[in-house]
Amino acid sequence: MKLDSAITEALSLNPANCHVQSHGGSGFSTTAKITTSTNGKSKHFFLKTGRGKDAQVMFAGEHTSLNAIHDIVPTLCPASLAHGSLSDSPGSFLVTDFLDLSPTRSTSSTKASGSDSSSGLSLATKLATLHTTPAPPPPNCTTPQFGFPVHTACGSTIQSNTYTASWPTFFAQHRLLPILSLGEQRNGPDPTLRSLVERTVASVVPALLADAHLKSGNGGSGGGVTPVVVHGDLWSGNHGVARLDSPDPNNAPGPIEDVIFDPSACYAHSEYELGIMRLFGGFESRTFWDEYHAICPKAEPVEEFEDRVALYELYHRLNHYAIFGRGYRDGAVRVMEGLLGRYMGGGAR
């Protein structure tokens, strides 16, 4: 496989000293491993390529997402090194650090290790650290906002991330209502589903997420929650244990770390992450959650925690309905009917 000249230029690689082979798989792109060497030391990169405008948007979003996470917890995900348009053929590319993934996965609080350079941090600790670090303020703002600098893709769904000061406004206007419209575009009009989503936006979202109601879980006095970086699509298939490239010039084995990848990040309420984690399982360990919540406590009111997670899970159920069809509709309907039964009219029942 020949390496496109846009990639060799972006990474300052000698094409004659590069080997490219198919590696891994993706439903939305072609993936490969690039191997090169300098002074006898091997170096590996992970490459994604794709065609069309959506691929360009996806790769720009993933590039920015990975680096937003990596800047806070460097061993939690690969750094993204470059993205852009291919030069020698139509399409776009994304190049990241390479992860040598293990066939086994761990979501316990036991730290991953493999060498003296291992961080010694568990997935629970890394994720909680990410979720307790305030997002950077956007340009021309003095405080963090909910949103993200670029569009992102959750699966094949392109998400708008326009900065918004209010979390319930962002969640309603940039997640629930747009995914309802996309589902209708792809599956046809559904008056019942539309009514349920609109009633959920009108009643449940303000009841559970209103800025004056929702408080951070660290003893704050109210005023809403602080935007933090979330992965945005953290199901078990986007988590693994990997050996990272070694920083040792003598080619000693690199550290083994719990890692996450394929993000669809935004600056959000930390509990938004838990909706997708809950939906498909893989994160059921009580030890994991005890360690996580010791660092990142549940928001207040704590007694509404399960309902908030169900509300955040609803977005991903609707997204799967939009992508994969009617098999996901009934689950979304059940979530909304349950929440509306408790919060219809703006208050808990």
Coordinates of C-alpha atoms in Angstrom, one line a residue:
M1 CA 0.0 0.0 0.0
K2 CA 1.5 3.3 -1.0
L3 CA 1.4 6.2 1.5
D4 CA -0.2 9.4 0.2
S5 CA 2.2 12.3 -0.1
A6 CA 0.0 14.5 2.1
I7 CA 0.6 12.0 5.0
T8 CA 4.4 11.8 4.5
E9 CA 4.6 15.5 4.4
A10 CA 2.4 16.0 7.5
L11 CA 4.6 13.5 9.5
S12 CA 7.9 14.4 7.8
L13 CA 8.4 10.8 6.8
N14 CA 10.6 9.3 4.1
P15 CA 8.3 7.3 1.9
A16 CA 11.1 4.8 1.1
N17 CA 11.4 4.0 4.8
C18 CA 7.6 3.4 5.4
H19 CA 5.6 0.2 5.4
V20 CA 1.8 0.4 5.3
Q21 CA -0.5 -2.5 6.0
S22 CA -4.2 -2.9 6.6
H23 CA -4.9 -2.9 10.4
G24 CA -8.1 -3.1 12.4
G25 CA -11.5 -2.2 11.0
S26 CA -14.0 0.6 11.0
G27 CA -17.5 1.0 9.7
F28 CA -16.9 4.4 8.4
S29 CA -13.2 4.4 7.2
T30 CA -10.3 2.4 5.9
T31 CA -7.7 1.8 8.6
A32 CA -4.0 0.9 8.4
K33 CA -0.7 0.7 10.4
I34 CA 2.3 2.7 9.3
T35 CA 5.7 1.5 10.4
T36 CA 8.9 3.5 10.0
S37 CA 12.3 3.6 11.7
T38 CA 14.8 6.2 12.7
N39 CA 18.3 5.3 13.9
G40 CA 17.2 1.6 14.3
K41 CA 14.2 2.5 16.5
S42 CA 10.8 1.5 15.1
K43 CA 7.9 3.9 15.1
H44 CA 4.3 3.1 14.4
F45 CA 1.3 5.2 13.5
F46 CA -2.4 4.5 13.0
L47 CA -4.0 5.8 9.8
K48 CA -7.7 6.3 8.8
T49 CA -8.7 7.3 5.3
G50 CA -12.2 8.0 3.9
R51 CA -14.0 9.8 1.1
G52 CA -16.7 12.5 1.1
K53 CA -17.5 15.5 3.1
D54 CA -18.6 13.5 6.1
A55 CA -15.2 11.8 6.4
Q56 CA -13.5 15.2 6.4
V57 CA -15.8 16.4 9.2
M58 CA -15.4 13.1 11.1
F59 CA -11.6 13.2 11.0
A60 CA -11.4 16.9 12.0
G61 CA -13.8 16.1 14.9
E62 CA -11.8 13.0 16.0
H63 CA -8.5 14.9 15.8
T64 CA -9.7 17.7 18.0
S65 CA -11.5 15.2 20.4
L66 CA -8.4 13.0 20.9
N67 CA -6.2 15.9 21.6
A68 CA -8.7 17.5 24.0
I69 CA -8.6 14.3 26.0
H70 CA -4.9 13.7 25.6
D71 CA -4.0 17.2 26.8
I72 CA -5.7 16.4 30.1
V73 CA -4.8 12.7 30.6
P74 CA -2.0 11.8 28.1
T75 CA -2.1 8.0 28.8
L76 CA -5.9 7.8 28.3
C77 CA -6.0 8.0 24.5
P78 CA -3.6 8.3 21.6
A79 CA -2.6 11.8 20.4
S80 CA -3.7 12.8 17.0
L81 CA -0.8 13.9 14.9
A82 CA -2.4 15.2 11.6
H83 CA -5.5 15.3 9.5
G84 CA -6.5 16.8 6.2
S85 CA -7.1 16.2 2.5
L86 CA -5.2 13.5 0.6
S87 CA -3.0 14.7 -2.2
D88 CA -2.7 11.7 -4.5
S89 CA -6.3 10.6 -4.5
P90 CA -9.8 11.9 -3.4
G91 CA -10.4 11.7 0.3
S92 CA -9.3 12.7 3.8
F93 CA -7.0 11.2 6.4
L94 CA -6.3 11.1 10.1
V95 CA -3.1 9.9 11.7
T96 CA -2.7 9.1 15.4
D97 CA -0.3 7.4 17.8
F98 CA -0.5 3.7 17.4
L99 CA -2.2 1.5 20.0
D100 CA -1.1 -2.1 20.2
L101 CA -4.4 -3.4 21.6
S102 CA -4.6 -6.5 23.8
P103 CA -7.4 -9.0 23.1
T104 CA -8.4 -8.7 26.8
R105 CA -10.2 -5.7 28.3
S106 CA -10.3 -4.4 31.8
T107 CA -12.7 -2.0 33.5
S108 CA -11.6 -2.8 37.0
S109 CA -9.9 -0.2 39.2
T110 CA -6.7 -2.3 39.0
K111 CA -4.0 -0.3 37.3
A112 CA -2.6 -1.4 33.9
S113 CA 1.1 -1.9 33.8
G114 CA 3.9 -3.2 31.6
S115 CA 7.0 -1.3 32.3
D116 CA 8.5 1.3 34.6
S117 CA 7.1 4.0 32.4
S118 CA 3.5 3.0 33.0
S119 CA 1.3 5.7 34.6
G120 CA 0.0 3.3 37.2
L121 CA -3.5 4.8 36.8
S122 CA -6.6 2.8 36.4
L123 CA -9.3 3.6 33.8
A124 CA -11.6 4.8 36.6
T125 CA -9.0 7.3 37.9
K126 CA -8.2 8.5 34.4
L127 CA -11.8 9.0 33.4
A128 CA -12.6 10.7 36.7
T129 CA -9.6 13.0 36.2
L130 CA -10.9 13.9 32.8
H131 CA -14.4 14.6 34.1
T132 CA -13.2 16.9 37.0
T133 CA -11.0 19.1 34.8
P134 CA -12.8 22.2 33.7
A135 CA -12.9 22.7 29.9
P136 CA -11.0 25.7 28.5
P137 CA -13.0 28.8 27.8
P138 CA -13.7 29.4 24.1
P139 CA -12.1 32.4 22.4
N140 CA -13.5 35.7 23.6
C141 CA -15.1 34.0 26.6
T142 CA -13.9 34.2 30.2
T143 CA -15.6 31.1 31.4
P144 CA -16.0 27.6 30.0
Q145 CA -19.0 26.9 27.8
F146 CA -20.9 23.8 26.7
G147 CA -20.1 22.8 23.1
F148 CA -16.9 22.2 21.2
P149 CA -14.6 24.0 18.7
V150 CA -15.7 21.7 15.8
H151 CA -18.5 19.4 14.6
T152 CA -18.0 15.8 15.7
A153 CA -19.4 12.5 14.6
C154 CA -21.1 9.9 16.9
G155 CA -21.2 6.9 14.6
S156 CA -22.2 8.4 11.3
T157 CA -24.2 11.2 12.9
I158 CA -22.6 14.7 12.5
Q159 CA -23.2 16.7 15.7
S160 CA -23.3 20.5 15.9
N161 CA -21.5 21.8 19.0
T162 CA -22.3 25.5 19.0
Y163 CA -21.1 27.0 22.3
T164 CA -23.9 27.5 24.8
A165 CA -23.7 28.9 28.3
S166 CA -26.5 26.6 29.6
W167 CA -26.2 22.9 29.8
P168 CA -29.9 22.0 29.5
T169 CA -30.2 24.3 26.5
F170 CA -27.2 22.7 24.8
F171 CA -28.5 19.2 25.5
A172 CA -32.0 20.0 24.2
Q173 CA -31.0 22.1 21.2
H174 CA -27.9 20.3 20.0
R175 CA -28.6 16.7 20.9
L176 CA -32.2 15.7 21.5
L177 CA -34.0 17.8 18.9
P178 CA -31.5 17.4 16.1
I179 CA -31.3 13.6 16.5
L180 CA -35.1 13.5 16.5
S181 CA -35.1 15.3 13.1
L182 CA -32.4 13.1 11.7
G183 CA -34.4 10.0 12.7
E184 CA -37.4 11.4 10.9
Q185 CA -35.4 12.1 7.8
R186 CA -34.1 8.5 7.7
N187 CA -37.1 6.5 9.0
G188 CA -40.1 8.7 8.1
P189 CA -42.5 10.9 10.1
D190 CA -43.4 9.5 13.6
P191 CA -45.8 11.8 15.4
T192 CA -45.8 9.7 18.5
L193 CA -42.0 9.8 18.8
R194 CA -41.9 13.5 18.0
S195 CA -44.5 14.3 20.7
L196 CA -42.6 12.2 23.3
V197 CA -39.2 14.0 22.5
E198 CA -40.8 17.4 22.5
R199 CA -42.5 16.8 25.8
T200 CA -39.3 15.4 27.3
V201 CA -37.5 18.6 26.2
A202 CA -40.3 20.8 27.6
S203 CA -40.7 19.0 31.0
V204 CA -38.0 16.5 31.8
V205 CA -34.9 18.4 30.7
P206 CA -35.7 21.5 32.8
A207 CA -36.8 19.4 35.7
L208 CA -33.6 17.4 35.9
L209 CA -31.0 19.7 34.4
A210 CA -32.0 23.3 35.0
D211 CA -29.0 25.4 35.9
A212 CA -30.6 26.6 39.2
H213 CA -31.4 23.0 40.1
L214 CA -28.4 20.8 39.1
K215 CA -25.3 21.2 41.2
S216 CA -21.8 19.7 41.0
G217 CA -21.3 16.9 43.4
N218 CA -18.4 18.4 45.3
G219 CA -20.4 20.5 47.7
G220 CA -21.0 23.4 45.4
S221 CA -23.8 25.9 46.1
G222 CA -25.6 25.5 42.8
G223 CA -25.5 27.5 39.6
G224 CA -25.3 24.4 37.3
V225 CA -22.4 22.2 36.4
T226 CA -19.0 23.0 35.0
P227 CA -18.3 21.9 31.4
V228 CA -15.7 19.1 31.2
V229 CA -14.3 17.1 28.3
V230 CA -16.3 13.9 27.7
H231 CA -15.4 11.1 25.2
G232 CA -19.0 11.2 23.9
D233 CA -19.2 7.6 22.5
L234 CA -17.7 5.6 25.3
W235 CA -19.2 2.1 24.8
S236 CA -17.1 -1.0 25.6
G237 CA -15.9 -1.3 21.9
N238 CA -14.2 2.1 22.3
H239 CA -12.1 1.0 25.3
G240 CA -9.2 -1.4 25.6
V241 CA -5.9 -2.2 27.1
A242 CA -2.9 -1.3 24.9
R243 CA 0.8 -1.3 24.8
L244 CA 1.9 2.2 23.8
D245 CA 5.0 3.0 21.7
S246 CA 8.0 2.9 23.9
P247 CA 9.7 6.3 24.8
D248 CA 12.9 4.3 25.4
P249 CA 15.6 4.9 22.8
N250 CA 16.7 1.3 23.2
N251 CA 13.4 -0.1 22.1
A252 CA 12.4 -1.4 25.5
P253 CA 8.7 -2.5 25.6
G254 CA 6.3 0.4 26.0
P255 CA 3.9 0.8 28.9
I256 CA 0.5 -1.0 29.0
E257 CA -2.4 1.3 29.7
D258 CA -6.1 1.4 29.8
V259 CA -7.1 3.5 26.8
I260 CA -10.1 4.9 25.0
F261 CA -10.4 5.8 21.4
D262 CA -12.8 6.8 18.5
P263 CA -14.1 9.8 20.6
S264 CA -16.9 12.2 19.7
A265 CA -16.0 14.7 22.4
C266 CA -17.7 17.8 23.6
Y267 CA -17.6 20.0 26.7
A268 CA -20.5 18.7 28.7
H269 CA -21.9 17.6 32.1
S270 CA -19.6 14.7 33.2
E271 CA -22.7 12.4 33.7
Y272 CA -23.5 12.8 30.0
E273 CA -20.7 10.2 29.5
L274 CA -22.4 7.7 31.6
G275 CA -25.5 7.4 29.3
I276 CA -23.6 5.5 26.6
M277 CA -21.5 3.6 29.1
R278 CA -24.7 2.3 30.6
L279 CA -26.6 1.6 27.4
F280 CA -24.4 -1.2 26.1
G281 CA -22.7 -2.5 29.3
G282 CA -19.1 -3.4 29.8
F283 CA -18.7 -1.0 32.8
E284 CA -20.6 -2.8 35.5
S285 CA -17.8 -3.3 38.1
R286 CA -18.8 -1.8 41.4
T287 CA -15.1 -1.3 42.2
F288 CA -14.8 0.8 39.1
W289 CA -17.7 3.0 40.0
D290 CA -16.6 3.4 43.6
E291 CA -13.2 4.6 42.5
Y292 CA -14.6 6.8 39.9
H293 CA -17.2 8.5 42.2
A294 CA -14.6 9.0 44.9
I295 CA -12.9 11.4 42.5
C296 CA -15.9 12.6 40.5
P297 CA -19.0 12.5 42.8
K298 CA -22.6 12.3 41.5
A299 CA -24.2 15.6 40.9
E300 CA -26.9 16.9 43.2
P301 CA -29.7 16.0 43.7
V302 CA -28.1 12.6 44.1
E303 CA -31.5 11.0 44.2
E304 CA -32.1 12.0 40.6
F305 CA -28.8 10.5 39.4
E306 CA -30.4 7.4 37.8
D307 CA -33.0 9.5 35.9
R308 CA -30.3 11.8 34.6
V309 CA -28.3 8.9 33.3
A310 CA -31.5 7.5 31.6
L311 CA -32.1 10.9 30.0
Y312 CA -28.5 11.0 28.7
E313 CA -28.9 7.4 27.5
L314 CA -32.0 8.5 25.6
Y315 CA -29.8 10.5 23.1
H316 CA -27.8 7.5 22.2
R317 CA -31.0 5.4 21.8
L318 CA -32.4 8.0 19.4
N319 CA -29.0 8.1 17.6
H320 CA -29.1 4.4 17.1
Y321 CA -32.7 4.7 15.9
A322 CA -31.5 7.3 13.3
I323 CA -28.5 5.2 12.2
F324 CA -29.8 1.6 12.4
G325 CA -33.6 1.9 12.2
R326 CA -36.7 1.0 14.1
G327 CA -35.2 -1.7 16.3
Y328 CA -34.1 1.0 18.7
R329 CA -37.4 3.0 18.8
D330 CA -39.1 1.0 21.5
G331 CA -36.3 1.4 24.0
A332 CA -36.3 5.2 23.5
V333 CA -40.1 5.3 23.9
R334 CA -39.9 3.4 27.2
V335 CA -37.2 5.7 28.6
M336 CA -39.3 8.8 27.7
E337 CA -42.5 7.4 29.1
G338 CA -40.9 6.5 32.3
L339 CA -39.3 9.9 32.7
L340 CA -42.5 11.8 31.7
G341 CA -44.4 9.8 34.2
R342 CA -42.2 11.2 37.0
Y343 CA -41.4 14.7 35.8
M344 CA -44.3 15.8 33.5
G345 CA -45.1 19.4 34.4
G346 CA -41.6 20.3 35.4
G347 CA -41.4 18.7 38.8
A348 CA -40.8 15.3 40.3
R349 CA -43.8 13.1 41.0

